[in-house]
Coordinates of C-alpha atoms in Angstrom, one line a residue:
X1 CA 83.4 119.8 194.6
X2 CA 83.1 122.8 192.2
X3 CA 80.0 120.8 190.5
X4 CA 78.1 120.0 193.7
X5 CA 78.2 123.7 194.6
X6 CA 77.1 124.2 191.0
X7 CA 73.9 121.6 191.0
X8 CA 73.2 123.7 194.5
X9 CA 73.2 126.8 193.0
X10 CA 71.0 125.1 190.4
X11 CA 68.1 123.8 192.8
X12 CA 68.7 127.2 195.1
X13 CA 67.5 129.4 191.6
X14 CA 64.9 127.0 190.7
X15 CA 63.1 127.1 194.6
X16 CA 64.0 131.1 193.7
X17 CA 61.9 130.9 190.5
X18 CA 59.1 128.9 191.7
X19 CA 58.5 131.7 195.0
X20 CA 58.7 134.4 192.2
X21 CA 56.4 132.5 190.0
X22 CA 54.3 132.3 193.1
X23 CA 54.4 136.0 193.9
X24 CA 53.6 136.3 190.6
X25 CA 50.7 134.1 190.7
X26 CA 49.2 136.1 193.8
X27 CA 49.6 139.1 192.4
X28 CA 47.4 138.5 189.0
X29 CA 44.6 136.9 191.5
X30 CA 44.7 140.2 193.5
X31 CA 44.8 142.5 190.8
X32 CA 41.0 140.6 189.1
X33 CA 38.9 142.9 189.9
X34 CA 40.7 145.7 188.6
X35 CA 38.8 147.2 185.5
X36 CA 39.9 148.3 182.2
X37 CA 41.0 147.5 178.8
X38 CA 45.1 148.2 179.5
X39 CA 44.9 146.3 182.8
X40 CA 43.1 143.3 181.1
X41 CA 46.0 143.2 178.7
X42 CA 48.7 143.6 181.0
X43 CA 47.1 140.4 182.7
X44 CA 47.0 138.6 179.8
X45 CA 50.4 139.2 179.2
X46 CA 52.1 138.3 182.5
X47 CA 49.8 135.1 182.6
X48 CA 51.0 134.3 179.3
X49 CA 54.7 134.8 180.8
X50 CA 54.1 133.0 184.2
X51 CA 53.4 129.8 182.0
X52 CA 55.6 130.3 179.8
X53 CA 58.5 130.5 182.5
X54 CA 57.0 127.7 184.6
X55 CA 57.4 125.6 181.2
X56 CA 60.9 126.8 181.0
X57 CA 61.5 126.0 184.7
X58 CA 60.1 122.1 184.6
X59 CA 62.6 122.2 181.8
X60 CA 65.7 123.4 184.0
X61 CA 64.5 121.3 187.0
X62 CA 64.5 118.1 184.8
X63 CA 68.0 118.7 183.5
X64 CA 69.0 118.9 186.8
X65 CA 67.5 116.1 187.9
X66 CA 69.3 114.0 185.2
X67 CA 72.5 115.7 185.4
X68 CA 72.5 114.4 189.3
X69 CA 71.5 111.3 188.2
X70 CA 74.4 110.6 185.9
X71 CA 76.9 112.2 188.4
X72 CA 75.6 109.8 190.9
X73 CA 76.1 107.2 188.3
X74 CA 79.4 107.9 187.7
X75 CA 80.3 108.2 191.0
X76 CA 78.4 104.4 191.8
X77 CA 80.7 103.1 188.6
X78 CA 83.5 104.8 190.1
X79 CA 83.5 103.6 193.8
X80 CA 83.2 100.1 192.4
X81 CA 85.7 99.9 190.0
X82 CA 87.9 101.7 192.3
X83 CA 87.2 100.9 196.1
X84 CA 90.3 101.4 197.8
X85 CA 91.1 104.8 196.3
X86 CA 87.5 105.7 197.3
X87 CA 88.8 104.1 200.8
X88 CA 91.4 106.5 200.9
X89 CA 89.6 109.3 199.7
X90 CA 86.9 109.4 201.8
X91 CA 89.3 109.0 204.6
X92 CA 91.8 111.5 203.7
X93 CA 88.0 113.8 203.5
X94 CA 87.1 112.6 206.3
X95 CA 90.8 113.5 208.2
X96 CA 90.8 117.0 206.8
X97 CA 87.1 117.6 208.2
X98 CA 87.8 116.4 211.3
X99 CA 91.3 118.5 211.5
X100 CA 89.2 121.5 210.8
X101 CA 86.5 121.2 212.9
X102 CA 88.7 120.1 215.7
X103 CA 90.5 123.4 215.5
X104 CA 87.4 125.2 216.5

């Protein structure tokens, strides 16, 4: 459960760092027409860091990807090799869900 939470963490900071690239974006396209040497550099800069971070992201995003991949691999292997204890799981899950949100 503790690694679901993890991979939503995960996609929750990439969508973070794709608005903040973005933002980012936006803000060098509002700032064009602004004159002089030390802006021009500062430009250069950020855009050189935007793509460098959105390289870095596509990175992230694809480990991710293949991380859920092989968890939902495992977990295909798993339910086959195992069905009734993924019976009784799932049921036991589904018990404890149903306690709860019969409480409310």
């Amino acid at each position: 459960m503790a690694h679901a939470t993890q991979d939503v963490t995960r996609e929750q900071l990439i969508n973070d760092f794709k608005v903040v690239i973005a933002d980012a974006e936006a803000l060098l396209k509002a700032s064009a027409d602004q004159g002089g040497e030390k802006v021009a550099e500062l430009r250069s800069k950020a855009a050189h860091s935007i793509s460098v971070m959105k390289e870095r992201l596509g990175d992230v995003e694809h480990k991710v990807v293949e991380k859920t991949k092989a968890a939902a691999k495992a977990t295909d292997v798993y339910v086959h090799e195992n069905p009734w204890k993924s019976i009784g799981i799932a049921t036991g899950v589904g018990l404890a869900v149903g306690f709860l949100l019969g409480r409310r």
